[in-house]
mmCIF file of C-alpha atoms and ligand atoms in Angstrom:
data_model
loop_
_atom_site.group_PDB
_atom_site.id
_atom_site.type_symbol
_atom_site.label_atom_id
_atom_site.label_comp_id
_atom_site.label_asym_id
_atom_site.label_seq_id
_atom_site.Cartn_x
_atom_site.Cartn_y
_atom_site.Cartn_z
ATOM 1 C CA UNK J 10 0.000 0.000 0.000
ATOM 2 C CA UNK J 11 1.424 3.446 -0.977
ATOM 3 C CA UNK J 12 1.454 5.821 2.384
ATOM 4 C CA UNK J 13 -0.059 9.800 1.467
ATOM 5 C CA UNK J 14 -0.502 12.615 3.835
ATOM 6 C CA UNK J 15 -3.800 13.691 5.026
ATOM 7 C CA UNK J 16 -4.697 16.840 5.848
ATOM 8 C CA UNK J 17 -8.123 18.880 6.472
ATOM 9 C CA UNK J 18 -7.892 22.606 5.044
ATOM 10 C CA UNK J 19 -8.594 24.719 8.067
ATOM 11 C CA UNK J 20 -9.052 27.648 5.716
ATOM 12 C CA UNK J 21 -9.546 28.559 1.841
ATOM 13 C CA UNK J 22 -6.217 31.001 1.559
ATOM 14 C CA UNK J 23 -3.835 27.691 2.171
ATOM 15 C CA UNK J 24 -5.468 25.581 -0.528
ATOM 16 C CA UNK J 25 -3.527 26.863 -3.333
ATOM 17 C CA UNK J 26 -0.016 26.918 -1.441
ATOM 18 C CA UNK J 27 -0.561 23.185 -0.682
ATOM 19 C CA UNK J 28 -1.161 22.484 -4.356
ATOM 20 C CA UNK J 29 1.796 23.972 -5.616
ATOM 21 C CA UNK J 30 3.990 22.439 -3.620
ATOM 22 C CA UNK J 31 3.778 19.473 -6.321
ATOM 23 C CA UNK J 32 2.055 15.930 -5.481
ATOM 24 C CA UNK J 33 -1.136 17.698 -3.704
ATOM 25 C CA UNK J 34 -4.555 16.748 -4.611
ATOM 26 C CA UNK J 35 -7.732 18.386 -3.191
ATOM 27 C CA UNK J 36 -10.248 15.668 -1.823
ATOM 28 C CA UNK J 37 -14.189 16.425 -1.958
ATOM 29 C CA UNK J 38 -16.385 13.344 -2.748
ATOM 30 C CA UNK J 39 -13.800 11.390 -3.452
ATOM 31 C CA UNK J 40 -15.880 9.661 -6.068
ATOM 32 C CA UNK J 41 -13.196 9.649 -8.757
ATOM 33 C CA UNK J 42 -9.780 10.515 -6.706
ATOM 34 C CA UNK J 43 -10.121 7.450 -4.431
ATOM 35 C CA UNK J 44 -11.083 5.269 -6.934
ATOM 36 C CA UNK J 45 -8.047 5.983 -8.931
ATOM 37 C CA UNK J 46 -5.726 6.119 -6.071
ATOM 38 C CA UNK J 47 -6.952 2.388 -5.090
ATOM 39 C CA UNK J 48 -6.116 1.394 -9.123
ATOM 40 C CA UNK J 49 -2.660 2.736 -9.176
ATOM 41 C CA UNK J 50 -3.533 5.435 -11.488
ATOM 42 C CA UNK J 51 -3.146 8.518 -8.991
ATOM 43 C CA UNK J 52 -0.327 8.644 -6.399
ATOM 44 C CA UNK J 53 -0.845 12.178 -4.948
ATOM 45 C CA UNK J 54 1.551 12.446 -1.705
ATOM 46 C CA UNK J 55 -0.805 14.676 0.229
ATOM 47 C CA UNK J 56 -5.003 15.045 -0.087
ATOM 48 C CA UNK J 57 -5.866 18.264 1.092
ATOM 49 C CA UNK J 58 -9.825 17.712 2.021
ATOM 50 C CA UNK J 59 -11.613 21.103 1.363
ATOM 51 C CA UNK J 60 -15.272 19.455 2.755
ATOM 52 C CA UNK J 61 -15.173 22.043 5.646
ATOM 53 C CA UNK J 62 -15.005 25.151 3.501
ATOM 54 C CA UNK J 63 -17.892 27.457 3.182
ATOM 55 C CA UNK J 64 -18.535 26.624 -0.938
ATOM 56 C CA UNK J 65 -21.695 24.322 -0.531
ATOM 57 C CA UNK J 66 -24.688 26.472 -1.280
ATOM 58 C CA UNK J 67 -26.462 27.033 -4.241
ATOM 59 C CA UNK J 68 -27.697 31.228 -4.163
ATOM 60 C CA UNK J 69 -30.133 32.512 -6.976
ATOM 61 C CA UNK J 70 -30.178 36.620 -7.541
ATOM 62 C CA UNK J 71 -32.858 37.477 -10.231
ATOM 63 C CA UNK J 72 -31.334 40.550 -10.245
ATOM 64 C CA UNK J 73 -33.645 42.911 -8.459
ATOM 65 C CA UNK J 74 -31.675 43.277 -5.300
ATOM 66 C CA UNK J 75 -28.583 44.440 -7.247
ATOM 67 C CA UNK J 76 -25.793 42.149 -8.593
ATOM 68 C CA UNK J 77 -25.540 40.021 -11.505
ATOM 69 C CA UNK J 78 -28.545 37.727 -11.489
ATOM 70 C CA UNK J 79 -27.846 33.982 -12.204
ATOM 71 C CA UNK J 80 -27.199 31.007 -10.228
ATOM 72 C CA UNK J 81 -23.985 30.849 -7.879
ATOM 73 C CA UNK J 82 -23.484 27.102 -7.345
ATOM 74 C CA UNK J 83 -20.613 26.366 -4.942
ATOM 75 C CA UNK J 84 -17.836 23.546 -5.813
ATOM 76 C CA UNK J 85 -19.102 21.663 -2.942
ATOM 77 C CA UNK J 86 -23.068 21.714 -3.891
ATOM 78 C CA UNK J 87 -23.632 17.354 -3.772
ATOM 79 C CA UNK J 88 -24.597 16.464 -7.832
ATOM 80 C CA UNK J 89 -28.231 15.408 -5.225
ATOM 81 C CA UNK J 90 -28.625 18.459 -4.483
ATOM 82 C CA UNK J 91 -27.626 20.372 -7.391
ATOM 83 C CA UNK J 92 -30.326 18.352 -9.973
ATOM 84 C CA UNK J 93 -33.469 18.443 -6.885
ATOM 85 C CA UNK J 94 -32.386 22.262 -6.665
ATOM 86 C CA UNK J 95 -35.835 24.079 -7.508
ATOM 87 C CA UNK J 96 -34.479 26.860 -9.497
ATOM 88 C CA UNK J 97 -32.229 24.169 -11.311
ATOM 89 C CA UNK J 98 -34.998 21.991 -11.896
ATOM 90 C CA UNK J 99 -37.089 25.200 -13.456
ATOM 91 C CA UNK J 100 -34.507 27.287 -14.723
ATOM 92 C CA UNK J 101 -32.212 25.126 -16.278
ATOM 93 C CA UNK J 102 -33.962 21.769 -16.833
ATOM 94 C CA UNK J 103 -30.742 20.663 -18.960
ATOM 95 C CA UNK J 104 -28.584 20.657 -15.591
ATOM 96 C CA UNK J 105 -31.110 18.894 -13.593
ATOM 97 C CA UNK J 106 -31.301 16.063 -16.156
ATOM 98 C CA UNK J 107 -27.731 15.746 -16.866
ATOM 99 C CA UNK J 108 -26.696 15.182 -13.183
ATOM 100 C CA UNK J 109 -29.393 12.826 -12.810
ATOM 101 C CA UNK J 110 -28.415 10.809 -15.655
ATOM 102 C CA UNK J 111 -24.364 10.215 -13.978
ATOM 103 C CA UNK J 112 -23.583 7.434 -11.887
ATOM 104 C CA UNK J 113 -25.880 6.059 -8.730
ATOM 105 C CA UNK J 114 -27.765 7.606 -6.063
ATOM 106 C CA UNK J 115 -25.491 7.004 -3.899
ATOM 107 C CA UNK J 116 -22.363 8.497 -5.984
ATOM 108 C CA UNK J 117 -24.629 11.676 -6.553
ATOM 109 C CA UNK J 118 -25.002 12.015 -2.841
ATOM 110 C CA UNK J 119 -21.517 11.811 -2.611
ATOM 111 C CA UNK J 120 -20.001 13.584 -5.816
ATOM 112 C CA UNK J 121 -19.160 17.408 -5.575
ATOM 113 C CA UNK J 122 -20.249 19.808 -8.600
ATOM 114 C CA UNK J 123 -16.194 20.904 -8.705
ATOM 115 C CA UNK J 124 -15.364 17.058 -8.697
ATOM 116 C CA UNK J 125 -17.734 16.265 -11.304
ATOM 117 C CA UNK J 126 -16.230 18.804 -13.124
ATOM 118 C CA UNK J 127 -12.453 17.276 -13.182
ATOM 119 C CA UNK J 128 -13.459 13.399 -13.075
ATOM 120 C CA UNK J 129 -11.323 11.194 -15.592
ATOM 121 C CA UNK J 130 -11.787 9.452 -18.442
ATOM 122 C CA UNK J 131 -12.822 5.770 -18.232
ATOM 123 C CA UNK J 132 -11.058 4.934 -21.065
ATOM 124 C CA UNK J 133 -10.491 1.271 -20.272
ATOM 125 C CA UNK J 134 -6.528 1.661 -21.183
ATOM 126 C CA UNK J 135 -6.262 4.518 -18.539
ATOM 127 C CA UNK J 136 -7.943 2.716 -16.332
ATOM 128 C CA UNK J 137 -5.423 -0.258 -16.599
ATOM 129 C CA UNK J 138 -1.675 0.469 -15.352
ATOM 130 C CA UNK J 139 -0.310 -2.586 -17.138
ATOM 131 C CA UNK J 140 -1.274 -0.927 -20.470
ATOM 132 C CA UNK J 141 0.570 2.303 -22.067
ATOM 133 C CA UNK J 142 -1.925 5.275 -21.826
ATOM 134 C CA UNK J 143 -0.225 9.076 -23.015
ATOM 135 C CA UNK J 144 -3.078 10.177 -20.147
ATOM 136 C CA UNK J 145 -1.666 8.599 -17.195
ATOM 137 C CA UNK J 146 2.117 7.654 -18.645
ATOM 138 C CA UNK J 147 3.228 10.477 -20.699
ATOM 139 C CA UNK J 148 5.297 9.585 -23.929
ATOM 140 C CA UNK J 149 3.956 5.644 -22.682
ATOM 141 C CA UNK J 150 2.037 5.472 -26.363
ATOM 142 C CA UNK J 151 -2.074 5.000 -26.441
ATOM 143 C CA UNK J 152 -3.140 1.891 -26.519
ATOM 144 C CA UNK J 153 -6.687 2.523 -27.348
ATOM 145 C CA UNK J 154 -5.355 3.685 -31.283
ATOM 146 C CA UNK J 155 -4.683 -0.528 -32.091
ATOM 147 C CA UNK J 156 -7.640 -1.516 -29.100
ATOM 148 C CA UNK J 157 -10.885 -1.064 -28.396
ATOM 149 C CA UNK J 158 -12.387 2.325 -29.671
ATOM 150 C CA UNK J 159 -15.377 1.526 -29.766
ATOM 151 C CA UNK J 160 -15.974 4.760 -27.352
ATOM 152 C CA UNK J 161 -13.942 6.619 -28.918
ATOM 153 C CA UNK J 162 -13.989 10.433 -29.897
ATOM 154 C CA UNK J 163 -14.731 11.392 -33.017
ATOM 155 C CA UNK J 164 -14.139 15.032 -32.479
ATOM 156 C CA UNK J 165 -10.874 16.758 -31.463
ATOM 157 C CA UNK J 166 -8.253 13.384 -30.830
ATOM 158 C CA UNK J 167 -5.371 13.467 -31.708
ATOM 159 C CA UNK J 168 -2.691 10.979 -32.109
ATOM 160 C CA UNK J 169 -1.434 10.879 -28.853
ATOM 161 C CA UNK J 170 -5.044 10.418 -27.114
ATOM 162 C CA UNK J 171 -8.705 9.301 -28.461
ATOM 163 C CA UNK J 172 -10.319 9.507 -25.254
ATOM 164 C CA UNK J 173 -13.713 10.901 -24.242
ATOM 165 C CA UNK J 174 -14.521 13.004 -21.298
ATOM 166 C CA UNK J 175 -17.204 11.173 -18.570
ATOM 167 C CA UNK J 176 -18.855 13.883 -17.093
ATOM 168 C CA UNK J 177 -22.924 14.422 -18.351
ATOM 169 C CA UNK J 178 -22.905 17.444 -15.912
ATOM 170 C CA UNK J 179 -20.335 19.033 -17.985
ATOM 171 C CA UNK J 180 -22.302 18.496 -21.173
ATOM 172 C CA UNK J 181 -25.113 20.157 -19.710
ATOM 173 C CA UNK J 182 -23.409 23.217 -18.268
ATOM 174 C CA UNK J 183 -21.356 23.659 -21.860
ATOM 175 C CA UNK J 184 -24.477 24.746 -22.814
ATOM 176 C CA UNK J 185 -25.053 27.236 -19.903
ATOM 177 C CA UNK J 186 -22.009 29.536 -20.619
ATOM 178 C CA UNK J 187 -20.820 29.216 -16.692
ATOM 179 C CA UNK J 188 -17.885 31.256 -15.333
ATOM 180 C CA UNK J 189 -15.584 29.076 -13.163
ATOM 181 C CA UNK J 190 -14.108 30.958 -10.674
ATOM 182 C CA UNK J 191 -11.113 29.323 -9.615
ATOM 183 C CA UNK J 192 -8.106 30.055 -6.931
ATOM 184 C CA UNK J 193 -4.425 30.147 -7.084
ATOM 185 C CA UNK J 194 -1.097 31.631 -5.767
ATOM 186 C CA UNK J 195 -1.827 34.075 -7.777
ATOM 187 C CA UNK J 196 -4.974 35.281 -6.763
ATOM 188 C CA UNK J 197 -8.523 34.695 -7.804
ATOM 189 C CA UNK J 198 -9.329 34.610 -11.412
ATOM 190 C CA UNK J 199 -12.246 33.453 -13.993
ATOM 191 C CA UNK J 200 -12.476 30.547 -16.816
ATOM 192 C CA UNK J 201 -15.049 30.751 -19.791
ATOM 193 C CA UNK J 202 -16.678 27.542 -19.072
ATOM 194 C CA UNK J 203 -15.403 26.794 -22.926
ATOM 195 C CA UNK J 204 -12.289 27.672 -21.966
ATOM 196 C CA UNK J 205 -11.845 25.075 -18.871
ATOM 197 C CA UNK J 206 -11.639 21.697 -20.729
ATOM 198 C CA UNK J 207 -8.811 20.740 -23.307
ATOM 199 C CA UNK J 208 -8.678 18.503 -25.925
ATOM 200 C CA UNK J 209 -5.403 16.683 -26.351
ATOM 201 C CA UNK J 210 -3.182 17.533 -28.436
ATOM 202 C CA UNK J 211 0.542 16.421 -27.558
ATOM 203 C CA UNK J 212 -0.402 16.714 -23.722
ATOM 204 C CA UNK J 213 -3.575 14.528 -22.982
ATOM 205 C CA UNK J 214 -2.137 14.249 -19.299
ATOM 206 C CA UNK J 215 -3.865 17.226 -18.950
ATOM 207 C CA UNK J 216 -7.983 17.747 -19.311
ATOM 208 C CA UNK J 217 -8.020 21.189 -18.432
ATOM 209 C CA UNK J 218 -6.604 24.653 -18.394
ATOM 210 C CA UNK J 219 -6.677 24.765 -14.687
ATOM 211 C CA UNK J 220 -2.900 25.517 -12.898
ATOM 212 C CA UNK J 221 -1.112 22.731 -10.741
ATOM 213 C CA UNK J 222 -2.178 25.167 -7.960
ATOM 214 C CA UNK J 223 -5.489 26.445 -8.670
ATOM 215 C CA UNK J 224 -9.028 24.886 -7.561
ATOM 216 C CA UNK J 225 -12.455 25.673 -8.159
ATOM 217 C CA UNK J 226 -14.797 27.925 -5.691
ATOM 218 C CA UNK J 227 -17.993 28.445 -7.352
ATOM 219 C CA UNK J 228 -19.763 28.125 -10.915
ATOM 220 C CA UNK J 229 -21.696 31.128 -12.067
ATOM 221 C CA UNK J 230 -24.579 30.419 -14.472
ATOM 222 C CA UNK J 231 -26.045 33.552 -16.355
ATOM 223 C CA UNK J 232 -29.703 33.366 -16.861
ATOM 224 C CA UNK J 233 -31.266 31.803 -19.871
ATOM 225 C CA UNK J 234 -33.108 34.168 -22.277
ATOM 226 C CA UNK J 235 -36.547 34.482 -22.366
ATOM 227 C CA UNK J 236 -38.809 31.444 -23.410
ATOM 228 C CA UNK J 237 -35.960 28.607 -23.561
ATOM 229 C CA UNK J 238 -36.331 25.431 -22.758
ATOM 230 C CA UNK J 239 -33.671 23.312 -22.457
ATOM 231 C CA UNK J 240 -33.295 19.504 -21.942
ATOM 232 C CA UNK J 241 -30.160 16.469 -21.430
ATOM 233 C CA UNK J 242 -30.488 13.225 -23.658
ATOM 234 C CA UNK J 243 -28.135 10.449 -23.034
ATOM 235 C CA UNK J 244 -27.845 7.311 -25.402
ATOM 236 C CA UNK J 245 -25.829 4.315 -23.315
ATOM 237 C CA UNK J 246 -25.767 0.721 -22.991
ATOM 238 C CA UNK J 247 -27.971 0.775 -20.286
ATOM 239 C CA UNK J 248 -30.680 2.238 -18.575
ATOM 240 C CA UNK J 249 -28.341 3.750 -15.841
ATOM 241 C CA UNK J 250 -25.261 3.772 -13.992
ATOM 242 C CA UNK J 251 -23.318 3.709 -17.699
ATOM 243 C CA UNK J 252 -21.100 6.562 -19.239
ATOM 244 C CA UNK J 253 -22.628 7.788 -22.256
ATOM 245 C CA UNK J 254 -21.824 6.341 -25.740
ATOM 246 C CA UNK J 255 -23.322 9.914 -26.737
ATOM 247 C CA UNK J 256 -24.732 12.261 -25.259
ATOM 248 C CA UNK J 257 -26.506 16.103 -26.163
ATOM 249 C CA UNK J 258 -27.664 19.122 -23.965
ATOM 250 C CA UNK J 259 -29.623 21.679 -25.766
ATOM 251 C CA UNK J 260 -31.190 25.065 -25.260
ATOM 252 C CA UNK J 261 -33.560 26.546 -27.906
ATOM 253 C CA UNK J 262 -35.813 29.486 -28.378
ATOM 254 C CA UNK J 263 -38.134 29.647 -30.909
ATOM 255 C CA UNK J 264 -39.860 33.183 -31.971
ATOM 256 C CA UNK J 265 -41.941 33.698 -34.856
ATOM 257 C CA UNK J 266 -41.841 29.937 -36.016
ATOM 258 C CA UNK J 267 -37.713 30.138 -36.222
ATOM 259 C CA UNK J 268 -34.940 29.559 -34.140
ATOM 260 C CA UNK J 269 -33.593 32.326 -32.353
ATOM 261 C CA UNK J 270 -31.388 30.609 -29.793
ATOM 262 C CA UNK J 271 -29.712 27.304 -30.415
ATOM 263 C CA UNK J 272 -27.153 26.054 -28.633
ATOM 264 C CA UNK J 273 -26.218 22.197 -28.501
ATOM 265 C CA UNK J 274 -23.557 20.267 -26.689
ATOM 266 C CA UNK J 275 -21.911 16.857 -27.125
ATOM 267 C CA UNK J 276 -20.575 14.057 -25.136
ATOM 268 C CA UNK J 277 -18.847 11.062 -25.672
ATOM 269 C CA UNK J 278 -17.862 12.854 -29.309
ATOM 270 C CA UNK J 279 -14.496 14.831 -27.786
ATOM 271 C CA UNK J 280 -12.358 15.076 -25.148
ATOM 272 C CA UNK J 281 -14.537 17.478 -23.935
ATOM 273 C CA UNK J 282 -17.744 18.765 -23.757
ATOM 274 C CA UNK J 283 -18.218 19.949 -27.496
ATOM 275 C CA UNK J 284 -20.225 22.792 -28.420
ATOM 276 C CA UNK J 285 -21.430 21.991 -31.768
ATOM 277 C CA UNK J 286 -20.959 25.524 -33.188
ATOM 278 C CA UNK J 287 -21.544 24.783 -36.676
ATOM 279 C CA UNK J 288 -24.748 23.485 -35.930
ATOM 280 C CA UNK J 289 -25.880 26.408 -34.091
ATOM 281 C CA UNK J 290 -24.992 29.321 -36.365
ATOM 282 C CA UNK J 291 -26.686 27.209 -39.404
ATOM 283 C CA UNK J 292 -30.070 26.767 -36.880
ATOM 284 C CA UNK J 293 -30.413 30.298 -36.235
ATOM 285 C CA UNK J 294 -32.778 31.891 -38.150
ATOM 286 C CA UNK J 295 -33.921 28.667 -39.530
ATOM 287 C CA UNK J 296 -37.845 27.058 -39.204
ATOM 288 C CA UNK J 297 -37.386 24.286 -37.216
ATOM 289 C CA UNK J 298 -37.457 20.889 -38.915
ATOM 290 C CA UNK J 299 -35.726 17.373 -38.511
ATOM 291 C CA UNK J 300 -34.338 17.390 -41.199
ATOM 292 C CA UNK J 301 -32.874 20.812 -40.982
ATOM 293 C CA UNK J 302 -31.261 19.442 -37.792
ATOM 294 C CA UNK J 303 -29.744 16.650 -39.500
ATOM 295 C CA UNK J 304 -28.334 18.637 -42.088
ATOM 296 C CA UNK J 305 -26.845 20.924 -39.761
ATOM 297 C CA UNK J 306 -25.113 17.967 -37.762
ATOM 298 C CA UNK J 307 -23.831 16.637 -40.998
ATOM 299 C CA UNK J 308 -22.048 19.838 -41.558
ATOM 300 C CA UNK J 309 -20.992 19.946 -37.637
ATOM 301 C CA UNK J 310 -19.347 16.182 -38.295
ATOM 302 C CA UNK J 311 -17.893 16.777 -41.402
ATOM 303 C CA UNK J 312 -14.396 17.312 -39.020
ATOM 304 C CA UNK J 313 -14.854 13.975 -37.655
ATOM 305 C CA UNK J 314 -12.211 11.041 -37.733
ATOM 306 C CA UNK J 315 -13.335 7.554 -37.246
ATOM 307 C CA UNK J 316 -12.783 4.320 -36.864
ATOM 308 C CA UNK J 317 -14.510 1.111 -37.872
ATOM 309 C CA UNK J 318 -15.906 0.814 -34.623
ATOM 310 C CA UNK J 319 -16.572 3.786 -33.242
ATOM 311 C CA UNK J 320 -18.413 5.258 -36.804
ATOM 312 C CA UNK J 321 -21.616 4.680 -35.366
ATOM 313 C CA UNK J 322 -21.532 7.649 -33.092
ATOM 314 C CA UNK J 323 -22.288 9.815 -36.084
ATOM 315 C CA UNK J 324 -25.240 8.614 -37.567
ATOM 316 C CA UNK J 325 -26.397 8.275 -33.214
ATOM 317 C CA UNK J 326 -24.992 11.944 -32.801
ATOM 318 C CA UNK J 327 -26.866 13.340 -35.449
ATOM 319 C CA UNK J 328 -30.312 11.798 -35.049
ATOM 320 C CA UNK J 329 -30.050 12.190 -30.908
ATOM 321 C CA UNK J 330 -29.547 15.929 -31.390
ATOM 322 C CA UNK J 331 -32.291 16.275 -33.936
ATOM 323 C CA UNK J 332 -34.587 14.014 -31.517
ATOM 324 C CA UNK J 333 -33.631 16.289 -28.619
ATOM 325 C CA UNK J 334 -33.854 19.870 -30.456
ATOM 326 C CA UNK J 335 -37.235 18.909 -31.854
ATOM 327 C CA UNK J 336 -38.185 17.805 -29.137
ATOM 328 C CA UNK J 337 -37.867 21.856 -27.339
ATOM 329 C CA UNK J 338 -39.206 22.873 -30.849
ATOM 330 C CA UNK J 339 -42.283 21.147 -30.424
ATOM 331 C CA UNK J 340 -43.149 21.557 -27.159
ATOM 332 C CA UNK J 341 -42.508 25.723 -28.032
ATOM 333 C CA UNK J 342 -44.583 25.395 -30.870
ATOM 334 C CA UNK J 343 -47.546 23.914 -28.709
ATOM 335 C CA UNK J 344 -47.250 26.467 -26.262
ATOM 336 C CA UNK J 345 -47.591 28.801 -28.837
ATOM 337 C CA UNK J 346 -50.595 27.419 -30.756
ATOM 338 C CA UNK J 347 -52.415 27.195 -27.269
ATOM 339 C CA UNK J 348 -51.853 31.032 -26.459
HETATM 340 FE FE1 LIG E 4 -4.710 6.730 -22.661
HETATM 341 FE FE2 LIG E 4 -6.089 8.464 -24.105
HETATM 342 FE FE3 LIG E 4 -4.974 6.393 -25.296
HETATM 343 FE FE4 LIG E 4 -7.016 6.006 -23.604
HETATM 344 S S1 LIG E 4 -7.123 7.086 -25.540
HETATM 345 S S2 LIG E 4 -5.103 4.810 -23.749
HETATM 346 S S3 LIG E 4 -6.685 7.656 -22.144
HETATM 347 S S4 LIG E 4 -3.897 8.040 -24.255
#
């Protein structure tokens, strides 16, 4: 057994000194980080646990007592309590659904919103220290490119790294445009939610942009605009407790019998949450229709790489997000014919 430290942070302001002093890792849930310390696959020296801190509420300002109205939800918020949340559950339907779509009951009442956030791939080859995995071994080699890709991205790999990222929270907050507000030596600063996952490039060790010494204090969701609905769709090989094979959070607003919002999220395409941009800017403006959808995917996957077994996620990307878009579209065009 491999001896760590153990210590309980008395304190936000010595979080970020502890993490730079190299093999420090910040313990929440624990839902991931002790599962992956058990395998081999993380060998921090110290765990710093930050459960005591004061970053476990969830605070909604609609604005009329001053202040930037949205939804503050604290790294420590339980992925429970985050989805039964009443203004998550009306507000941003998407988030609700997401969470509740990850893992158990019992790893939801455990799992942190920051955790969630930072949880590893499952790529079986990471998850296996007697294989080589860029991820976990740097310069080791990948052995997913000659193995089993059958979850594979499509989106974003790159040689060194064809992983997907886990989280279905993350998918649905890609499409909230969240600030992360994160700490470091250096002071407090913010991350574009778009800006806090990575793909891999020659460095799939790393998922995100976040410092050796930073950590997360708080999400900030900005309010959604008026009339959107929003909902989570996840395709898997089972009914529950499975990762996604894909996945696809989507907000939509439809005025005058067209799209005037559309934004749409994938996972299990990338490795991270991917906002299908191409997608969007061809839906806006546009009647809504299936097969407009489609036809707006096809142009969003014309960057994708493949392999013989993973092709199936495009055809299953493509006809989930129409399914799930539609879906809003409908439901706002029944609201509207009943007015
Ligand atoms: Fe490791 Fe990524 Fe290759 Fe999986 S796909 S074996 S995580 S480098």
């Amino acid at each position: 057994m491999r001896t760590f430290a153990y210590d309980r942070a008395a304190d936000a302001s010595t979080i970020a000194s502890a993490l730079a002093e190299g093999s420090t890792r910040v313990l929440a849930g624990g839902t991931n980080l002790v599962d992956l310390m058990k395998l081999g696959i993380e060998t921090p020296d110290r765990l710093v646990d930050i459960t005591g801190l004061a970053v476990a509420d969830i605070e909604w300002n609609d604005g009329s007592g001053g202040g930037a109205p949205g939804l503050r939800v604290g790294a420590l918020v339980r992925n429970s309590d985050l989805a039964a949340d009443p203004v998550v559950r009306s507000q941003f339907p998407v988030l609700s659904r997401a969470v509740l779509s990850g893992a158990s009951g019992q790893l939801r009442n455990m799992a942190t919103t920051g955790g969630n956030l930072f949880q590893r791939t499952r790529c079986p080859y990471f998850m296996n220290v007697d294989t080589a995995c860029n991820k976990r071994e740097p310069g080791s080699g990948c052995s997913a490119l000659d193995g089993d890709r059958r979850n594979a991205a499509v989106l974003g790999a790159s040689q060194h790294c064809i992983a997907t990222h886990p989280s279905d929270m993350a998918v649905g907050l890609a499409v909230l445009d969240p600030t992360v507000t994160v700490v470091g030596t250096d002071g407090v600063r913010e991350i574009r939610f778009a800006d806090l996952h990575r793909l891999p490039e020659s460095a799939p060790e790393r998922d995100s942009t976040l410092r050796q010494d930073e950590w997360v204090t708080h999400l900030d969701i900005p309010p959604l605009p008026p009339g959107a609905r929003s909902t989570y769709r996840k395709v898997r090989d089972r009914a529950s407790y499975a990762f996604a094979r894909v996945s696809v959070a989507a907000v939509v607003v439809v005025e005058n019998g067209v799209f005037t919002t559309a934004r749409i999220a994938l996972g299990g395409a990338a490795h991270k949450p991917w906002r299908a941009t191409v997608a969007e800017s061809e839906l806006l403006g546009a009647i809504p229709s299936r097969s407009g959808v489609i036809a707006a995917m096809e142009h969003e996957l014309a960057a994708a790489h493949t392999f013989p077994d993973n092709d199936y996620k495009l055809s299953l990307l493509a006809s989930t997000v129409a399914s799930t878009v539609m879906s809003l579209a409908d439901a706002a065009a029944d609201e509207a014919a009943t007015r």
